[in-house]
Coordinates of C-alpha atoms in Angstrom, one line a residue:
M539 CA 7.7 14.2 13.4
Q540 CA 10.5 11.8 13.5
S541 CA 10.0 9.7 16.6
A542 CA 11.3 6.3 17.5
I543 CA 9.7 3.7 19.7
S544 CA 7.5 5.0 22.5
L545 CA 4.5 3.5 24.4
S546 CA 1.4 5.4 25.3
L547 CA 0.2 4.2 28.7
S548 CA -3.2 5.2 29.9
P549 CA -3.8 5.7 33.6
S550 CA -5.9 2.6 33.7
S551 CA -3.2 0.5 32.1
S552 CA -2.2 -2.6 34.0
I553 CA 0.9 -4.7 33.2
T554 CA 0.6 -8.3 34.4
R555 CA 3.8 -10.3 33.9
S556 CA 3.5 -13.5 31.9
D557 CA 4.8 -16.8 33.3
C558 CA 5.7 -17.9 29.8
S559 CA 7.7 -16.1 27.2
V560 CA 5.4 -14.4 24.7
A561 CA 7.8 -15.2 21.9
A562 CA 8.3 -18.8 22.7
N563 CA 9.7 -20.9 19.9
A564 CA 7.3 -23.2 18.1
Y565 CA 10.0 -25.9 17.8
L566 CA 9.4 -26.3 14.1
C567 CA 10.9 -28.9 11.9
T568 CA 12.6 -26.0 10.1
P569 CA 15.6 -23.9 11.2
R570 CA 14.6 -21.6 14.0
S571 CA 16.4 -18.7 12.3
L572 CA 13.5 -18.6 9.8
R573 CA 11.0 -17.5 12.4
F574 CA 12.1 -14.0 13.4
C575 CA 14.2 -11.1 12.1
G576 CA 14.3 -7.7 13.6
L577 CA 13.1 -4.5 12.1
R578 CA 13.8 -1.2 13.6
R579 CA 11.3 1.2 12.2
K580 CA 10.4 4.6 13.6
V581 CA 6.7 5.4 14.1
F582 CA 6.3 8.6 12.3
E583 CA 3.8 9.9 14.8
S584 CA 4.1 8.8 18.5
K585 CA 0.3 9.0 18.8
S586 CA 0.0 6.0 16.5
F587 CA 0.5 3.8 19.6
H588 CA -2.8 2.7 21.2
S589 CA -3.1 2.7 24.9
L590 CA -1.9 -0.7 26.2
K591 CA -3.9 -2.6 28.8
V592 CA -1.7 -5.6 29.1
S593 CA -2.3 -8.8 31.0
T594 CA -1.1 -12.3 30.3
R595 CA -2.1 -15.9 31.0
L596 CA 0.2 -18.8 31.4
V597 CA 0.4 -20.9 28.2
P598 CA 2.0 -24.2 29.1
C599 CA 4.9 -25.1 26.7
S600 CA 6.2 -28.5 25.9
R601 CA 9.1 -28.8 23.5
E602 CA 8.5 -32.5 22.7
S603 CA 4.8 -32.3 22.3
N604 CA 4.9 -29.2 20.2
F605 CA 7.6 -30.7 17.9
N606 CA 5.5 -33.8 17.4
K607 CA 2.4 -31.8 16.6
V608 CA 4.1 -29.7 14.0
C609 CA 5.7 -32.8 12.3
A610 CA 2.3 -34.5 12.3
A611 CA 0.8 -31.5 10.5
L612 CA 3.3 -31.6 7.7
Q613 CA 1.2 -33.8 5.5
S614 CA -2.2 -32.1 5.7
N615 CA -1.8 -28.5 6.8
G616 CA -4.5 -29.3 9.4
T617 CA -8.1 -30.2 8.8
P618 CA -10.6 -27.4 8.1
S619 CA -13.3 -26.6 10.7
K620 CA -16.7 -28.1 10.6
G621 CA -18.3 -24.7 9.8
G622 CA -17.8 -25.3 6.1
F623 CA -15.0 -22.8 5.6
D624 CA -12.2 -23.2 3.1
Y625 CA -9.7 -22.5 5.7
D626 CA -9.4 -22.1 9.5
L627 CA -7.1 -19.1 9.0
V628 CA -6.3 -16.9 6.1
I629 CA -3.5 -14.3 6.5
I630 CA -3.2 -11.3 4.2
G631 CA 0.5 -10.6 3.9
A632 CA 3.5 -12.9 3.9
G633 CA 6.0 -10.7 5.7
V634 CA 7.7 -11.8 9.0
G635 CA 4.4 -11.3 10.9
G636 CA 2.3 -13.3 8.5
H637 CA 5.0 -16.0 8.3
G638 CA 5.3 -16.4 12.0
A639 CA 1.5 -16.6 12.4
A640 CA 1.2 -19.2 9.6
L641 CA 3.9 -21.5 11.1
H642 CA 2.3 -21.2 14.6
A643 CA -1.2 -21.9 13.1
V644 CA 0.0 -25.1 11.4
E645 CA 1.5 -26.2 14.8
K646 CA -1.9 -25.7 16.3
G647 CA -3.5 -27.9 13.6
L648 CA -5.2 -25.1 11.7
K649 CA -5.7 -25.4 7.9
T650 CA -3.9 -22.2 6.9
A651 CA -3.4 -20.1 3.8
I652 CA -1.4 -16.9 3.3
I653 CA -2.1 -14.3 0.6
E654 CA 0.8 -12.3 -0.9
G655 CA 0.6 -9.9 -3.8
D656 CA 4.3 -9.0 -3.9
V657 CA 7.1 -11.2 -2.6
I658 CA 7.4 -13.5 0.4
G659 CA 9.2 -11.9 3.3
G660 CA 7.7 -8.4 3.0
T661 CA 9.6 -5.3 4.0
C662 CA 11.9 -7.0 6.5
V663 CA 13.4 -9.6 4.2
N664 CA 13.3 -7.7 1.0
R665 CA 13.7 -4.0 1.8
G666 CA 14.5 -3.7 5.4
C667 CA 16.3 -5.5 8.2
V668 CA 17.9 -8.3 6.1
P669 CA 19.6 -6.4 3.3
S670 CA 20.4 -3.5 5.7
K671 CA 22.3 -6.0 8.0
A672 CA 24.3 -7.1 5.0
L673 CA 25.3 -3.5 4.3
L674 CA 26.0 -2.9 8.0
A675 CA 28.2 -6.0 8.2
V676 CA 30.3 -4.4 5.4
S677 CA 30.4 -1.0 7.1
G678 CA 31.5 -2.5 10.4
R679 CA 34.5 -4.3 8.7
M680 CA 35.4 -1.3 6.7
R681 CA 35.3 0.9 9.8
E682 CA 37.6 -1.5 11.7
L683 CA 40.1 -1.9 8.9
Q684 CA 40.3 1.9 8.4
N685 CA 41.0 2.5 12.0
E686 CA 44.8 2.4 12.1
H687 CA 45.0 3.1 15.8
H688 CA 42.6 0.3 16.6
M689 CA 44.6 -2.2 14.4
K690 CA 47.9 -1.1 15.9
S691 CA 46.6 -1.7 19.4
F692 CA 46.3 -5.4 18.4
G693 CA 49.7 -5.4 16.9
L694 CA 48.2 -5.7 13.4
Q695 CA 49.3 -3.9 10.2
V696 CA 46.7 -3.6 7.5
A697 CA 47.1 -2.0 4.1
A698 CA 44.6 0.6 2.8
A699 CA 41.1 -1.0 2.8
G700 CA 38.9 -0.6 -0.3
Y701 CA 35.6 -2.0 -1.5
D702 CA 33.7 -3.0 -4.6
R703 CA 30.4 -1.2 -4.6
Q704 CA 28.7 -3.8 -6.8
G705 CA 30.1 -6.6 -4.7
V706 CA 28.7 -5.0 -1.6
A707 CA 25.3 -4.5 -3.3
D708 CA 25.3 -8.1 -4.5
H709 CA 26.0 -9.3 -0.9
A710 CA 22.8 -7.5 0.3
N711 CA 20.7 -8.7 -2.6
N712 CA 21.9 -12.3 -2.3
L713 CA 21.2 -12.4 1.4
A714 CA 17.6 -11.2 0.9
S715 CA 17.1 -13.8 -1.9
K716 CA 18.4 -16.6 0.3
I717 CA 16.2 -15.6 3.3
R718 CA 13.2 -15.1 1.0
S719 CA 13.7 -18.6 -0.4
N720 CA 14.1 -20.1 3.1
L721 CA 10.8 -18.5 4.3
T722 CA 8.9 -19.7 1.2
N723 CA 10.3 -23.3 1.6
S724 CA 9.5 -23.4 5.3
M725 CA 5.8 -22.6 4.6
K726 CA 5.6 -25.0 1.7
A727 CA 7.2 -27.8 3.8
L728 CA 4.5 -27.3 6.4
G729 CA 1.8 -27.3 3.7
V730 CA 0.7 -23.7 4.1
D731 CA -1.2 -22.7 1.0
I732 CA 0.4 -19.7 -0.6
L733 CA -2.2 -17.7 -2.6
T734 CA -0.8 -15.2 -5.0
G735 CA -2.5 -11.9 -5.6
T736 CA -4.0 -8.9 -3.7
G737 CA -6.2 -9.9 -0.8
T738 CA -9.5 -8.1 -0.3
I739 CA -12.0 -8.6 2.5
L740 CA -15.5 -8.8 1.1
G741 CA -17.4 -9.3 4.4
P742 CA -17.3 -11.3 7.6
Q743 CA -15.1 -14.4 7.0
K744 CA -15.1 -13.8 3.2
L745 CA -12.2 -12.8 1.0
K746 CA -11.0 -12.7 -2.6
F747 CA -7.5 -12.7 -4.0
G748 CA -5.9 -12.2 -7.4
K749 CA -5.0 -9.3 -9.7
G750 CA -8.5 -7.9 -10.0
G751 CA -11.3 -8.5 -12.4
S752 CA -12.6 -11.9 -13.5
G753 CA -9.4 -13.6 -12.4
D754 CA -10.2 -13.2 -8.7
T755 CA -10.6 -16.3 -6.5
F756 CA -13.1 -16.3 -3.6
V757 CA -12.3 -18.1 -0.3
T758 CA -13.9 -18.3 3.2
A759 CA -12.1 -18.5 6.5
K760 CA -13.1 -19.0 10.1
D761 CA -10.6 -16.3 11.1
I762 CA -8.6 -13.7 9.1
I763 CA -5.4 -11.8 10.0
I764 CA -4.4 -8.6 8.3
A765 CA -0.6 -8.5 8.1
T766 CA 0.1 -6.1 5.2
G767 CA 3.0 -4.2 6.8
S768 CA 4.2 -0.7 5.8
V769 CA 5.9 1.4 3.1
P770 CA 8.4 4.3 3.5
L771 CA 6.8 7.5 4.6
V772 CA 7.5 10.5 2.3
P773 CA 6.3 13.8 3.6
K774 CA 4.6 16.4 1.4
G775 CA 6.9 18.6 -0.7
I776 CA 9.5 15.9 -1.2
E777 CA 10.0 14.6 -4.8
V778 CA 11.5 11.1 -4.8
D779 CA 13.0 10.2 -8.1
G780 CA 14.7 6.9 -6.9
K781 CA 18.1 8.2 -8.0
S782 CA 19.3 11.4 -6.2
V783 CA 16.3 11.6 -3.8
I784 CA 15.7 8.1 -2.4
T785 CA 13.9 6.1 0.4
S786 CA 15.4 3.2 2.3
D787 CA 14.0 0.9 -0.4
H788 CA 16.3 2.5 -3.0
A789 CA 19.3 2.9 -0.7
L790 CA 19.5 -0.8 0.1
K791 CA 20.3 -1.4 -3.6
L792 CA 23.4 0.7 -3.2
E793 CA 23.4 1.7 -6.8
F794 CA 25.9 4.5 -6.0
V795 CA 27.8 6.0 -3.1
P796 CA 27.4 9.8 -3.1
E797 CA 30.1 12.1 -1.9
W798 CA 27.7 14.0 0.2
I799 CA 24.2 12.8 1.3
A800 CA 21.6 14.4 3.4
I801 CA 19.6 12.1 5.6
V802 CA 16.1 13.4 6.6
G803 CA 15.4 11.9 10.0
S804 CA 17.8 10.7 12.7
G805 CA 16.0 7.6 14.1
Y806 CA 16.8 4.0 13.5
I807 CA 16.8 4.1 9.7
G808 CA 18.8 7.3 9.4
L809 CA 21.4 6.3 12.0
E810 CA 22.0 2.9 10.4
F811 CA 22.4 4.5 6.9
S812 CA 24.8 7.1 8.3
D813 CA 26.9 4.3 9.6
V814 CA 27.0 2.7 6.2
Y815 CA 27.6 5.8 4.1
T816 CA 30.3 7.3 6.3
A817 CA 32.2 3.9 6.4
L818 CA 32.1 3.9 2.6
G819 CA 33.4 7.4 2.3
S820 CA 30.4 9.7 2.2
E821 CA 29.8 12.9 4.1
V822 CA 26.4 13.0 5.8
T823 CA 24.1 15.9 6.9
F824 CA 21.2 15.0 9.2
I825 CA 18.0 17.0 9.0
E826 CA 15.9 16.5 12.1
A827 CA 12.6 18.1 12.9
L828 CA 12.9 17.8 16.6
D829 CA 15.3 19.8 18.8
Q830 CA 17.7 16.9 19.3
L831 CA 19.1 14.0 17.3
M832 CA 17.9 10.5 18.0
P833 CA 14.7 11.7 19.7
G834 CA 13.2 8.3 20.4
F835 CA 16.1 6.9 22.4
D836 CA 16.7 7.3 26.1
P837 CA 18.2 10.8 26.4
E838 CA 21.3 9.7 28.3
I839 CA 22.0 6.9 25.8
G840 CA 21.3 9.3 22.9
K841 CA 23.9 11.8 24.1
L842 CA 26.5 9.1 24.5
A843 CA 25.7 7.7 21.1
Q844 CA 25.9 11.1 19.5
R845 CA 29.4 11.6 21.0
V846 CA 30.6 8.2 19.5
L847 CA 28.5 7.7 16.3
I848 CA 28.2 11.3 15.0
N849 CA 30.6 13.8 16.4
P850 CA 33.9 12.1 15.4
R851 CA 32.6 11.1 11.9
K852 CA 32.1 13.2 8.8
I853 CA 28.5 14.1 9.9
D854 CA 26.9 17.5 10.5
Y855 CA 23.3 18.2 11.3
H856 CA 20.4 20.6 11.5
T857 CA 17.9 20.1 14.3
G858 CA 14.5 21.8 14.8
V859 CA 13.9 22.1 11.0
F860 CA 11.7 20.5 8.4
A861 CA 12.7 19.7 4.9
S862 CA 9.8 21.6 3.3
K863 CA 10.8 20.9 -0.2
I864 CA 13.4 18.7 -1.9
T865 CA 14.2 18.9 -5.6
P866 CA 16.1 16.0 -7.2
A867 CA 19.4 16.7 -9.0
K868 CA 19.0 17.4 -12.7
D869 CA 20.8 19.1 -15.5
G870 CA 24.1 19.2 -13.5
K871 CA 22.5 20.8 -10.5
P872 CA 22.7 19.3 -7.0
V873 CA 19.8 18.2 -4.9
I874 CA 18.2 21.3 -3.3
I875 CA 16.7 21.0 0.2
E876 CA 14.6 24.0 1.4
L877 CA 14.5 24.2 5.3
I878 CA 11.9 25.8 7.5
D879 CA 11.8 26.2 11.3
A880 CA 9.8 23.3 12.8
K881 CA 8.0 25.7 15.2
T882 CA 7.7 29.0 13.4
K883 CA 7.6 27.7 9.9
E884 CA 9.9 30.5 8.9
P885 CA 12.5 29.8 6.1
K886 CA 15.9 28.6 7.5
G887 CA 17.9 28.5 4.3
T888 CA 18.8 25.7 1.8
V889 CA 21.2 22.8 1.7
E890 CA 22.7 21.5 -1.6
V891 CA 23.9 17.9 -1.6
D892 CA 24.6 15.1 -4.1
A893 CA 21.8 12.9 -2.8
A894 CA 19.1 12.9 -0.1
L895 CA 17.7 9.9 1.8
I896 CA 14.2 10.2 3.2
A897 CA 14.3 8.3 6.6
T898 CA 11.2 9.8 8.2
G899 CA 9.7 6.5 9.2
R900 CA 7.1 4.1 7.8
A901 CA 3.4 4.5 6.8
P902 CA 0.9 1.5 7.1
F903 CA 0.1 -0.2 3.9
T904 CA -3.7 -0.7 4.3
Q905 CA -5.2 0.5 1.1
G906 CA -7.3 -1.9 -1.0
L907 CA -8.1 -4.2 1.9
G908 CA -11.8 -3.8 1.5
L909 CA -12.1 -2.4 5.0
E910 CA -15.2 -0.4 3.9
N911 CA -17.0 -3.7 3.4
I912 CA -16.9 -4.3 7.1
N913 CA -17.4 -0.7 8.3
V914 CA -13.7 -0.2 9.4
Q915 CA -12.1 3.2 9.2
T916 CA -8.3 3.5 9.5
Q917 CA -6.8 6.1 11.8
R918 CA -3.9 7.9 10.0
G919 CA -3.8 4.8 7.9
F920 CA -3.6 2.3 10.8
V921 CA -6.2 -0.4 11.4
P922 CA -7.7 0.2 14.9
V923 CA -7.3 -2.8 17.1
D924 CA -7.7 -3.7 20.8
E925 CA -5.1 -5.3 23.1
R926 CA -5.8 -8.7 21.5
M927 CA -5.2 -7.4 18.0
R928 CA -9.0 -7.7 17.3
V929 CA -10.1 -5.1 14.6
I930 CA -12.5 -2.4 15.8
D931 CA -15.1 -1.0 13.4
A932 CA -16.3 2.7 13.0
N933 CA -18.9 2.2 15.7
G934 CA -16.3 1.1 18.3
M935 CA -17.4 -2.6 18.0
L936 CA -15.2 -5.6 17.5
V937 CA -15.3 -7.1 14.0
P938 CA -15.8 -10.9 14.7
H939 CA -13.0 -13.2 13.5
L940 CA -10.9 -10.4 12.1
Y941 CA -7.4 -9.4 13.5
C942 CA -4.6 -7.1 12.4
I943 CA -0.9 -7.5 13.3
G944 CA 2.3 -5.7 12.7
D945 CA 3.0 -2.3 11.1
A946 CA -0.6 -2.1 9.8
N947 CA -1.9 -1.6 13.3
G948 CA 0.8 0.8 14.5
K949 CA 1.2 -0.6 18.0
L950 CA 5.0 -1.3 17.6
M951 CA 6.5 -1.1 14.2
L952 CA 9.0 -3.9 14.5
A953 CA 9.1 -7.2 12.5
H954 CA 9.6 -9.4 15.6
A955 CA 6.7 -7.5 17.2
A956 CA 4.5 -8.4 14.3
S957 CA 5.5 -12.1 14.6
A958 CA 4.8 -12.1 18.3
Q959 CA 1.4 -10.5 17.7
G960 CA 0.6 -13.1 15.1
I961 CA 1.5 -15.9 17.5
S962 CA -0.7 -14.3 20.1
V963 CA -3.6 -14.1 17.7
V964 CA -3.2 -17.8 16.8
E965 CA -3.3 -18.7 20.5
Q966 CA -6.6 -16.8 20.8
V967 CA -8.2 -18.5 17.8
S968 CA -7.0 -21.8 19.1
G969 CA -8.9 -21.2 22.3
N970 CA -6.1 -19.9 24.5
D971 CA -6.6 -16.4 25.7
H972 CA -3.3 -14.5 25.3
V973 CA -2.4 -10.8 25.5
L974 CA 1.1 -9.7 24.4
N975 CA 3.1 -7.6 26.8
H976 CA 4.6 -5.0 24.4
L977 CA 6.8 -3.6 27.1
S978 CA 8.8 -6.8 26.9
I979 CA 9.6 -6.4 23.2
P980 CA 13.2 -5.2 22.6
A981 CA 14.4 -2.9 19.8
A982 CA 17.9 -2.4 18.4
C983 CA 19.8 -0.1 16.2
F984 CA 22.7 -1.9 14.4
T985 CA 25.2 0.9 14.3
H986 CA 28.9 0.4 15.4
P987 CA 28.6 0.2 18.3
E988 CA 25.0 -0.9 18.6
I989 CA 22.1 0.5 20.6
S990 CA 19.4 -1.6 22.2
M991 CA 16.5 -1.0 24.5
V992 CA 13.5 -2.6 26.2
G993 CA 10.7 -1.2 28.3
L994 CA 10.5 2.5 29.3
T995 CA 13.0 5.3 28.8
E996 CA 13.9 7.3 31.9
P997 CA 11.4 10.2 31.2
Q998 CA 8.6 7.7 30.5
A999 CA 9.5 5.8 33.7
R1000 CA 9.6 9.0 35.8
E1001 CA 6.1 10.0 34.4
K1002 CA 4.7 6.5 35.2
A1003 CA 6.2 6.6 38.8
E1004 CA 4.8 10.0 39.5
K1005 CA 1.3 9.0 38.3
E1006 CA 1.2 5.7 40.1
G1007 CA 3.0 6.9 43.2
F1008 CA 6.0 4.6 43.4
E1009 CA 9.8 5.2 43.7
M1010 CA 12.0 4.7 40.7
S1011 CA 15.8 4.0 40.7
I1012 CA 18.5 3.9 38.1
T1013 CA 21.8 2.0 38.0
K1014 CA 24.5 1.8 35.3
T1015 CA 27.5 -0.2 34.3
S1016 CA 30.3 0.6 31.9
F1017 CA 31.8 -1.6 29.2
K1018 CA 35.2 -0.3 30.3
A1019 CA 34.9 -2.6 33.3
N1020 CA 34.2 -5.7 31.2
T1021 CA 37.1 -8.0 30.4
K1022 CA 35.8 -9.2 27.1
A1023 CA 35.1 -5.7 25.8
L1024 CA 38.6 -4.6 26.8
A1025 CA 40.1 -7.6 25.1
E1026 CA 38.3 -6.5 21.9
N1027 CA 39.4 -2.9 22.5
E1028 CA 35.8 -2.0 22.5
G1029 CA 35.4 -0.4 26.0
E1030 CA 33.1 2.4 24.8
G1031 CA 29.7 1.6 26.1
L1032 CA 27.1 1.9 28.8
A1033 CA 24.2 -0.2 30.2
K1034 CA 21.4 1.4 32.1
L1035 CA 18.8 -0.2 34.3
I1036 CA 15.6 1.5 35.4
Y1037 CA 13.7 -0.3 38.1
R1038 CA 11.5 -0.2 41.2
P1039 CA 13.5 -0.7 44.3
D1040 CA 10.4 -1.7 46.4
T1041 CA 9.6 -4.7 44.2
G1042 CA 12.6 -5.4 42.0
E1043 CA 10.5 -4.9 38.8
I1044 CA 12.5 -4.0 35.7
L1045 CA 11.0 -0.9 34.1
G1046 CA 13.5 -0.5 31.3
V1047 CA 17.0 -1.4 30.1
H1048 CA 19.1 0.6 27.6
I1049 CA 22.5 -0.5 26.2
F1050 CA 25.0 1.2 24.0
G1051 CA 28.1 -0.8 23.2
M1052 CA 29.5 -3.8 21.5
H1053 CA 26.8 -6.4 20.6
A1054 CA 24.1 -4.5 22.5
A1055 CA 21.5 -6.0 20.2
D1056 CA 22.3 -9.5 21.5
L1057 CA 22.7 -8.5 25.2
I1058 CA 19.3 -6.9 25.5
H1059 CA 17.4 -10.2 25.4
E1060 CA 18.3 -11.2 28.9
A1061 CA 16.4 -8.1 30.1
S1062 CA 13.6 -8.6 27.6
N1063 CA 13.0 -12.1 28.7
A1064 CA 13.1 -11.1 32.3
I1065 CA 10.4 -8.6 31.8
A1066 CA 8.3 -11.1 29.8
M1067 CA 8.6 -13.8 32.4
G1068 CA 8.2 -11.5 35.4
T1069 CA 11.6 -12.2 36.8
R1070 CA 12.7 -9.8 39.5
I1071 CA 16.1 -8.2 39.9
Q1072 CA 16.6 -10.0 43.3
D1073 CA 16.4 -13.3 41.4
L1074 CA 18.6 -12.2 38.5
K1075 CA 21.4 -11.3 41.0
F1076 CA 21.9 -15.1 41.4
A1077 CA 22.1 -15.8 37.7
V1078 CA 25.5 -17.2 36.6
H1079 CA 27.3 -15.7 33.5
A1080 CA 30.3 -17.2 31.7
H1081 CA 33.5 -15.3 32.2
P1082 CA 34.9 -13.5 30.4
T1083 CA 31.8 -12.5 28.3
L1084 CA 30.0 -9.4 27.4
S1085 CA 27.0 -10.8 29.2
E1086 CA 28.7 -9.8 32.5
V1087 CA 27.8 -6.2 31.7
L1088 CA 24.2 -7.1 32.6
D1089 CA 25.4 -9.4 35.4
E1090 CA 27.1 -6.4 37.0
L1091 CA 24.1 -4.2 36.2
F1092 CA 21.6 -6.4 38.1
K1093 CA 24.0 -6.9 41.0
S1094 CA 24.5 -3.2 41.4
A1095 CA 20.7 -2.5 41.8
K1096 CA 19.6 -1.7 45.3
V1097 CA 16.4 -3.7 45.9
K1098 CA 14.7 -3.3 49.2
V1099 CA 13.1 -6.8 49.3
N1100 CA 15.3 -9.9 49.8
S1101 CA 13.3 -12.5 47.9
S1102 CA 10.4 -13.1 45.6
S1103 CA 8.5 -16.1 44.3
P1104 CA 10.8 -18.2 42.2
I1105 CA 9.9 -18.9 38.6
A1106 CA 11.1 -22.5 38.9
Q1107 CA 12.3 -24.8 41.6
P1108 CA 16.1 -25.5 41.6
V1109 CA 17.3 -28.9 40.4
A1110 CA 20.2 -30.6 42.0
V1111 CA 22.6 -32.3 39.5

């Protein structure tokens, strides 16, 4: 099942708004851009989300005091606890989640180590969001330069645009190398111990790392975080040879641009690669198991996106079918994809293409962690956790001092979600109870134009409203009414607000249009901080900017209450 982001809410779930952003910056002595990068990954089975019982507690933030604490910790990486442990915190996995947790732990004065058996940066930096953004930057420019009508509307004349495949591939690889180096340097500068090898849990607060055998090193830690991430999910019957049948890991190397490529799965990964390949001249065929393309998006946004991102481009599609078997190209023969009906399992013919990209989501990378040593059983590969990311054993009991964040726990498979979860865990081990509100975490698809979202989709919100007995309302604004979008000749777009008219609570925001991935954070932060629409109506946005799309969105909402408790007192200047 190819599904994108969804949240399973139990009837007993309670969402309490936080008075402080869950993803507050740690004000490090390193560039802030090193702390987070987005990863839009589909969850291959929507049931992988655990029920969320979310509440938050105010965590006071002080920019100056935090900055001073981090800088003071630069020399010693904290002082180990009095319990005789080697470290206060050991993190298994140096991806974005582990990196964010490590930096926050040093800020809190914890002696910290991070174990990595592959390369610093994990999937996001090396095989995910970072190199994919490099390719998408190229595809965006190519698409614009190839659009003669668009260029003429500006009064510009451009000769036929071309590209150097190796140069494009080098751009993606060089960016990943640069960010990986930055992440490594930022941890070294703060004194985080980077332990190389495979990390294995031996028992409560005990680990080993290394390449196995006599070369292993044993360490103890007061608290342990599992942050091992995920790998591409390849369904049964599909033979990946890394050449003609590939995963996103292979595709990001851009070793060749096929004339015709089938993309199995039409979620975030598939959509972004369709944008890249069609801009570089390929024809694309989507193969989607569900009855509609882009199944995880808000249905209305999905229909608009299909009209803009798929229908006008060299893309066709098959929905409601599985790729039951894929045979790589060999001996001059093409890639052969055998299709079956997703419901009846009856044969639906074959497709022959030059290449096939498997974009069916991600699977947790949790093998070899030694979970059997602490009586923990994975669920479809995911490590079971509670709302505080505490690991749950086979008997339903919490494993003391053990946490799991990011893709490995399956709550929300996004790099920035992993980092936010890591920061939340560090708050807890530092004595500050904190529960992350996952409904405030945004997601984005970096197509041209972009798609972004936060909170609930319209069907999810309607279900929640019916169960809990409240009224739900929707309002929308168009990019065609925005001056900046029109100046850019990018008026194609829509912003959608789902809310409670009785309280002004934001339930969800969905945006399709120019720079949607940047615009969504105003709504995301409002949800995280508990800001109501009636207060957002008074926010001031610079004119002319794309941010006025959201300004008009909030102003168009019909809220039945006139006021709410302000977040902060106004200051006269």
